[in-house]
PDB file of C-alpha atoms in Angstrom:
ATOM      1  CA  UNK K   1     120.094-110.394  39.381  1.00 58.00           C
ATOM      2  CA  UNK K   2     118.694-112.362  36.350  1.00 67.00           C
ATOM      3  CA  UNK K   3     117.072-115.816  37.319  1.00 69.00           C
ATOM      4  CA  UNK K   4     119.092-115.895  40.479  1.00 71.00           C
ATOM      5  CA  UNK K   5     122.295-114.938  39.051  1.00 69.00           C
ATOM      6  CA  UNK K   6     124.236-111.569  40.080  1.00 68.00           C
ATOM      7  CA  UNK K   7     124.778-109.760  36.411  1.00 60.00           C
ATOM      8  CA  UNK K   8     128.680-108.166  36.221  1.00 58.00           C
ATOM      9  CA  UNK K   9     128.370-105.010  36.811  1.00 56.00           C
ATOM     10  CA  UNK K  10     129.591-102.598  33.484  1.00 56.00           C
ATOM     11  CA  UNK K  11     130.878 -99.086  35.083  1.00 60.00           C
ATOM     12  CA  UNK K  12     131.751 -96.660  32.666  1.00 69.00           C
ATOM     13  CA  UNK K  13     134.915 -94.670  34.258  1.00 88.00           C
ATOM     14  CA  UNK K  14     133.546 -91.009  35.040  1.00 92.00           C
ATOM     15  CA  UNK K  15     134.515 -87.999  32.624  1.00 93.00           C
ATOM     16  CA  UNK K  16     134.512 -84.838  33.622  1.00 95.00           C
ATOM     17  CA  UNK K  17     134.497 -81.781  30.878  1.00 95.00           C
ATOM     18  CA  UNK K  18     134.837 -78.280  30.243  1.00 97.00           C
ATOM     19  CA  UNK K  19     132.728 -77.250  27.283  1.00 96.00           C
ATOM     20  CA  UNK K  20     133.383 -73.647  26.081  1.00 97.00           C
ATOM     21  CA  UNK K  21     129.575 -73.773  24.315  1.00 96.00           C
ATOM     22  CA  UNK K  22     129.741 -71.699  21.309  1.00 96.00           C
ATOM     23  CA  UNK K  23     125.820 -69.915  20.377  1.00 96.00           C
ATOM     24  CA  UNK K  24     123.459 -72.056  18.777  1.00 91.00           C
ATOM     25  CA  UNK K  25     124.127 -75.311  20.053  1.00 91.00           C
ATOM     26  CA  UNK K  26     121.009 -77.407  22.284  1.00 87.00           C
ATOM     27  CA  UNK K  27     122.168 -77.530  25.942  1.00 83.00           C
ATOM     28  CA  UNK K  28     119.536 -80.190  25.777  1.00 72.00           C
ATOM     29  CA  UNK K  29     120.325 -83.695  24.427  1.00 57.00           C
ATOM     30  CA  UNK K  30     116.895 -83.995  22.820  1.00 58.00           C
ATOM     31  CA  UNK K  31     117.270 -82.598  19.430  1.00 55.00           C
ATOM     32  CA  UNK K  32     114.601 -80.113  17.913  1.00 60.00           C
ATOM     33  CA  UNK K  33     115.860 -78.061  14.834  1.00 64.00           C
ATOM     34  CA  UNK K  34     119.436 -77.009  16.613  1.00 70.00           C
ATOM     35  CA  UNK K  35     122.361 -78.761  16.889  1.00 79.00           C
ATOM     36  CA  UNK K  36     123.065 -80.290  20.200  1.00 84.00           C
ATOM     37  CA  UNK K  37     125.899 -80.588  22.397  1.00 86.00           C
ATOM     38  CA  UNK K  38     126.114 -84.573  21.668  1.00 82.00           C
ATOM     39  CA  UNK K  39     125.338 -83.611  18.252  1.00 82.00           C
ATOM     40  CA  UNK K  40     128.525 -80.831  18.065  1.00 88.00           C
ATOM     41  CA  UNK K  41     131.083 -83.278  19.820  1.00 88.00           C
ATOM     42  CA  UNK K  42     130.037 -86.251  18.381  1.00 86.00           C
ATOM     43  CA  UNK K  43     130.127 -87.647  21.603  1.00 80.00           C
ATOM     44  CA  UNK K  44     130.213 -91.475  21.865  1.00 77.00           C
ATOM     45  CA  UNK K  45     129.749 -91.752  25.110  1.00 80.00           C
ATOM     46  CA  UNK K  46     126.913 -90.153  27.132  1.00 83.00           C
ATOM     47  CA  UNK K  47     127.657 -87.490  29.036  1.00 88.00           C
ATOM     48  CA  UNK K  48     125.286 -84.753  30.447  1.00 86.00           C
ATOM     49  CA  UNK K  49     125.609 -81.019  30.963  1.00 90.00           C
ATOM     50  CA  UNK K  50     125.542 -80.314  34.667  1.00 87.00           C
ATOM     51  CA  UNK K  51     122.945 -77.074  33.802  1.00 82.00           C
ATOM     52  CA  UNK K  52     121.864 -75.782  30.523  1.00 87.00           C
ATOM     53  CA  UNK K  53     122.791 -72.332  28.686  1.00 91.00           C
ATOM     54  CA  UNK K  54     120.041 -71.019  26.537  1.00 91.00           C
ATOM     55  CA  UNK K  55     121.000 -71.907  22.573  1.00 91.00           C
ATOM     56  CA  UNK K  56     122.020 -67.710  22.450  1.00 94.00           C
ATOM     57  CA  UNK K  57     124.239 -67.917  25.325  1.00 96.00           C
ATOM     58  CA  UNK K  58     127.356 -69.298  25.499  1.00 97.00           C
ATOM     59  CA  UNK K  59     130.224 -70.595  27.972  1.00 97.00           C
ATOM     60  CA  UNK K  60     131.280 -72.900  30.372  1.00 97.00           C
ATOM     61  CA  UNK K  61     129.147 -75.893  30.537  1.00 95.00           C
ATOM     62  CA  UNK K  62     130.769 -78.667  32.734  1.00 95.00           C
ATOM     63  CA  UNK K  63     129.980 -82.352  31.138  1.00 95.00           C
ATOM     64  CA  UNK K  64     129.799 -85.621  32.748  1.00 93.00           C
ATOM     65  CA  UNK K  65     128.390 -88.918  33.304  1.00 92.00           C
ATOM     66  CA  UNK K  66     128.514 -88.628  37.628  1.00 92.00           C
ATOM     67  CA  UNK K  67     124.561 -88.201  38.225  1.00 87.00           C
ATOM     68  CA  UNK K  68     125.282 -88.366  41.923  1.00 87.00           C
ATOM     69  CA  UNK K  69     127.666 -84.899  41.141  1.00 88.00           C
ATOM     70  CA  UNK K  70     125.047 -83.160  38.706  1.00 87.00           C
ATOM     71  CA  UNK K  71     122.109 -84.007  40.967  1.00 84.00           C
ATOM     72  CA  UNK K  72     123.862 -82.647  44.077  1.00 83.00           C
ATOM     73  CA  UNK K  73     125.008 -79.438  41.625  1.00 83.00           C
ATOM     74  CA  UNK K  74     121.992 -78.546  40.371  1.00 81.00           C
ATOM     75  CA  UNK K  75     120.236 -78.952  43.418  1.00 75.00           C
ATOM     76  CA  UNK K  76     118.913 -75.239  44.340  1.00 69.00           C
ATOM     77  CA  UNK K  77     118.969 -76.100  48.057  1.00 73.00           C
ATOM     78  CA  UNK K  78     122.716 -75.366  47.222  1.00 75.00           C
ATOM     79  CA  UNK K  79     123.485 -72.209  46.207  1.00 83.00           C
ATOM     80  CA  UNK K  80     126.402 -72.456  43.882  1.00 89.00           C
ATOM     81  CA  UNK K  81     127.972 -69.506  41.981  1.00 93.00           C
ATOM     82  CA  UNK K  82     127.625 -69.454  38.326  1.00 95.00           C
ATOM     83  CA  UNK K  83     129.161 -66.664  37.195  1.00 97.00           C
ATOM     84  CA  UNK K  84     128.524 -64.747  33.544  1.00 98.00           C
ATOM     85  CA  UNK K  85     129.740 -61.702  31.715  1.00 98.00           C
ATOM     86  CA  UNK K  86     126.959 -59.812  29.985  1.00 98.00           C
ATOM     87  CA  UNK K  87     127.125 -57.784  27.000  1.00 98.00           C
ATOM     88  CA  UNK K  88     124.089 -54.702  26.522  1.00 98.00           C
ATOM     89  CA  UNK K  89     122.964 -53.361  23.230  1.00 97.00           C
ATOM     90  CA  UNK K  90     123.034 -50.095  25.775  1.00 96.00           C
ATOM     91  CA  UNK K  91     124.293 -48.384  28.207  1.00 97.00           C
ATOM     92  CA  UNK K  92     123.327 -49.567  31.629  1.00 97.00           C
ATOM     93  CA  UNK K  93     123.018 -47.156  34.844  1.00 97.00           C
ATOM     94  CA  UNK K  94     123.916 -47.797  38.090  1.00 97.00           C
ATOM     95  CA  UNK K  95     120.429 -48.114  39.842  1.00 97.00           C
ATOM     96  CA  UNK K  96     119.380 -50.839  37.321  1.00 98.00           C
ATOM     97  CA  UNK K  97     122.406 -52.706  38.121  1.00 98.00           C
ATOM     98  CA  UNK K  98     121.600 -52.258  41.860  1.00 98.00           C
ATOM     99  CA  UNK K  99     118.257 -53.445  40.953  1.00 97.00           C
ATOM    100  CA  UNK K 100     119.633 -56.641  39.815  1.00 97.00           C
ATOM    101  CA  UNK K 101     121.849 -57.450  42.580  1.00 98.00           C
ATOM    102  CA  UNK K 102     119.514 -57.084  45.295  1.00 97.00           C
ATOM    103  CA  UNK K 103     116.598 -59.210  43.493  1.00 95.00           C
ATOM    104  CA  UNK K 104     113.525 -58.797  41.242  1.00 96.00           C
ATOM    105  CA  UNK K 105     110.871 -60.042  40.634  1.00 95.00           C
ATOM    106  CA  UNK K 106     110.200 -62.319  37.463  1.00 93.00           C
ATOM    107  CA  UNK K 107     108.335 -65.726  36.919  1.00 87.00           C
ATOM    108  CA  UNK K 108     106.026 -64.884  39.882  1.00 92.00           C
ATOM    109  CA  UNK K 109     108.753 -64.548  42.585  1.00 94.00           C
ATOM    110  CA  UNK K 110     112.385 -62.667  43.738  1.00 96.00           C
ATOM    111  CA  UNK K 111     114.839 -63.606  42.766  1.00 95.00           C
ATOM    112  CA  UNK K 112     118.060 -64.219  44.951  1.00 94.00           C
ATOM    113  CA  UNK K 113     120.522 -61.508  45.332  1.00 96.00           C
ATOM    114  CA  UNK K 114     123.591 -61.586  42.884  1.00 96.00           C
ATOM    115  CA  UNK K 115     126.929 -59.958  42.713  1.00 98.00           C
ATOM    116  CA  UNK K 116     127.105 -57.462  40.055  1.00 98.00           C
ATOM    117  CA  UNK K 117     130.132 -55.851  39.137  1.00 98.00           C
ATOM    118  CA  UNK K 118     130.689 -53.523  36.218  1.00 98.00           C
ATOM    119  CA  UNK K 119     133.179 -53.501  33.894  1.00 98.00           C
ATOM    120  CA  UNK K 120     132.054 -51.390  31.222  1.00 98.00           C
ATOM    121  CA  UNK K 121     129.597 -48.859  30.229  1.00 98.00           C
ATOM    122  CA  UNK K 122     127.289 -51.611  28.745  1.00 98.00           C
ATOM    123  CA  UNK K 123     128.851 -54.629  30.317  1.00 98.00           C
ATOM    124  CA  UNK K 124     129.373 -56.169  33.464  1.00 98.00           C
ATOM    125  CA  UNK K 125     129.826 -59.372  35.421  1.00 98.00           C
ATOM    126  CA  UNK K 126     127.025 -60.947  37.432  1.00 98.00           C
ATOM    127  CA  UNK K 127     126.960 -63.981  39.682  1.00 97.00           C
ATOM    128  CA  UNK K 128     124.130 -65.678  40.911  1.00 95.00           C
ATOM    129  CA  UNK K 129     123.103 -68.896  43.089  1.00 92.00           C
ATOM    130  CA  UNK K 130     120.438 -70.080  41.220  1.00 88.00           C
ATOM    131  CA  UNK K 131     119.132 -70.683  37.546  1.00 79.00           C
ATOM    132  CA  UNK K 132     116.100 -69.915  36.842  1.00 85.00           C
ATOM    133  CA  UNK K 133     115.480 -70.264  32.864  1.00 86.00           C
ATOM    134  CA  UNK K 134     116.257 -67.216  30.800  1.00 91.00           C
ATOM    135  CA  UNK K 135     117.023 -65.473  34.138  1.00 94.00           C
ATOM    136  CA  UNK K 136     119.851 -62.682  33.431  1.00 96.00           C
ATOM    137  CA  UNK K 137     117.607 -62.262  30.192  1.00 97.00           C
ATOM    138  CA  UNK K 138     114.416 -61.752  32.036  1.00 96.00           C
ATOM    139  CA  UNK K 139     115.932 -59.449  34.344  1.00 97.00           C
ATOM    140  CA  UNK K 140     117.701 -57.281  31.606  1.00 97.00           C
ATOM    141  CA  UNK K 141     114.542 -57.071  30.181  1.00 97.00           C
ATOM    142  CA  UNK K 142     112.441 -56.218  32.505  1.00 96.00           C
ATOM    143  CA  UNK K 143     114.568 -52.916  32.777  1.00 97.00           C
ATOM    144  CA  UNK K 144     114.245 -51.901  29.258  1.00 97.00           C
ATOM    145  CA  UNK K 145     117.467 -53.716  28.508  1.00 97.00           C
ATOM    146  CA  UNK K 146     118.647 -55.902  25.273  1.00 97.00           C
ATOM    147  CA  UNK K 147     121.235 -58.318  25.902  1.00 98.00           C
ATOM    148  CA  UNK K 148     123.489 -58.563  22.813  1.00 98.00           C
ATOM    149  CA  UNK K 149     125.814 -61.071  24.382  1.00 98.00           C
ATOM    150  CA  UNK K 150     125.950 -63.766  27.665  1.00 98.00           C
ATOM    151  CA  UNK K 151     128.174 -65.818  28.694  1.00 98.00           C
ATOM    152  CA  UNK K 152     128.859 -68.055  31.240  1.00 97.00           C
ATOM    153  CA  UNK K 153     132.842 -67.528  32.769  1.00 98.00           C
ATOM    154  CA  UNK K 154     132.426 -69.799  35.999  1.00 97.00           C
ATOM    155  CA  UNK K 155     130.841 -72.846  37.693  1.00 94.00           C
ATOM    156  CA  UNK K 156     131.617 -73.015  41.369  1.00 93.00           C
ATOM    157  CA  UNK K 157     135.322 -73.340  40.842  1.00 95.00           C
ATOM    158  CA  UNK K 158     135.510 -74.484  37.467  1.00 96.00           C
ATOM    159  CA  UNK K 159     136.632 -71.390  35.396  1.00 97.00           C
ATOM    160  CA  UNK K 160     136.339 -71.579  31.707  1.00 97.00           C
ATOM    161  CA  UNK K 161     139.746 -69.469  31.292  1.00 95.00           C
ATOM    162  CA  UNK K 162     141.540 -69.226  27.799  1.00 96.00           C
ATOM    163  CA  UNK K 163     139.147 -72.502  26.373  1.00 97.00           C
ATOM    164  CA  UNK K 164     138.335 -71.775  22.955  1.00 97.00           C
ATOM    165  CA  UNK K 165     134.779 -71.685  21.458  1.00 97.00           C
ATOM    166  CA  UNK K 166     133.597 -74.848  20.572  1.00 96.00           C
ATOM    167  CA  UNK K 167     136.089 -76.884  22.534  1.00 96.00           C
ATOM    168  CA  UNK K 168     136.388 -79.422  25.506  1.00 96.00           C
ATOM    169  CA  UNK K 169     139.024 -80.121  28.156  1.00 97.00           C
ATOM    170  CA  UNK K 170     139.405 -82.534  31.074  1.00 96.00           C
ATOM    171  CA  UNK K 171     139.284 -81.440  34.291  1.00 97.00           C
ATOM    172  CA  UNK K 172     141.710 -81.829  36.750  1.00 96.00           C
ATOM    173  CA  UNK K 173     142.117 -84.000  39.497  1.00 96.00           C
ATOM    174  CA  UNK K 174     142.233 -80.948  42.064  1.00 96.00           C
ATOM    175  CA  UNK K 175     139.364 -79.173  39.938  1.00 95.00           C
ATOM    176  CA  UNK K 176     137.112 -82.515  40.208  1.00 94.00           C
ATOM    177  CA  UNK K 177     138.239 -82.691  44.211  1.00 93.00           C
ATOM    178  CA  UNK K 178     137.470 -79.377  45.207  1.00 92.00           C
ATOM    179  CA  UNK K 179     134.108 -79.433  43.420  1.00 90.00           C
ATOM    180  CA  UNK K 180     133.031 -82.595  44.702  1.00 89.00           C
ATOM    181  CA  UNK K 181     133.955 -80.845  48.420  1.00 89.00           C
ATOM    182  CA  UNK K 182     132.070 -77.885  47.141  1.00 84.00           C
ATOM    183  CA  UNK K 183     128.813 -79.744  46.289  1.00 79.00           C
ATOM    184  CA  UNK K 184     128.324 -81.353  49.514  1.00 74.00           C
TER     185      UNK K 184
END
């Protein structure tokens, strides 16, 4: 209310995107050197990234203006899949992988156990419930590994399928449903 008065209330309608994030572009709004997401898509509207990706990762990235869905998302109480394909400069042996899925530590604590499954001598899938920043990195690291290539295939049940780099789509109606089920 202004001076008594109850102001109309201006809703935008709620959008709901599939980004296919190509490297090098800000997950972050807030410009500094790199191009950003709003930046890329010229995006008139504002519309957040439920997450980030790190600017030399790419993938799904799920964009919207619902705060009450990206709160409840990103909440780590949650444990929601995010699921990425990962690309060594190296061969990678079974016991490291092992290592991975079962939790390490990095940034002063263990982290959760993943799924892990391999799909090539120096590539394999991993999915985890929580985000810690640089995370798959750290952990590839930390076992004398380089990664030459990550990227993000799945949110919860948001898949990012045959969407081309650099591109957006809507999401469904049943793909919105079953994540807003998902997320409680």
């Amino acid at each position: 209310q202004v001076n008594g008065k109850p102001l109309a209330e201006k809703r935008s309608e709620l959008c709901y995107l599939a980004f296919n994030k190509p490297v090098g572009i800000m997950t972050s709004m807030d410009p500094n050197g790199h191009e950003t997401i709003a930046t890329f898509l010229d995006l008139k509207e504002r519309l957040f990234p439920i997450g980030r990706l790190d600017v030399a990762s790419s993938g799904l990235l799920i964009l919207t203006n619902d705060g009450e869905l990206s709160a409840t998302i990103m909440h780590p109480s949650h444990d929601h899949e995010k699921e990425y394909i990962v690309t060594l400069e190296q061969e990678i042996q079974n016991e490291d992988l092992e290592k991975m899925a079962s939790g390490m530590m990095i940034l002063g604590s263990k982290t959760k156990p993943a799924k892990i499954l391999r799909v090539g001598k120096n590539r394999f899938h991993i999915t985890l419930t929580e985000g810690r920043n640089r995370q798959i990195r750290r952990m590839c690291e930390q076992l004398g590994h380089e990664v030459r290539a990550l990227k993000r295939i799945r949110i919860m049940n948001i898949e990012l399928g045959n969407l081309l780099t650099g591109t957006t789509r809507l999401l469904t109606q049943k793909e919105i449903s079953i994540l807003k089920s998902l997320s409680m």
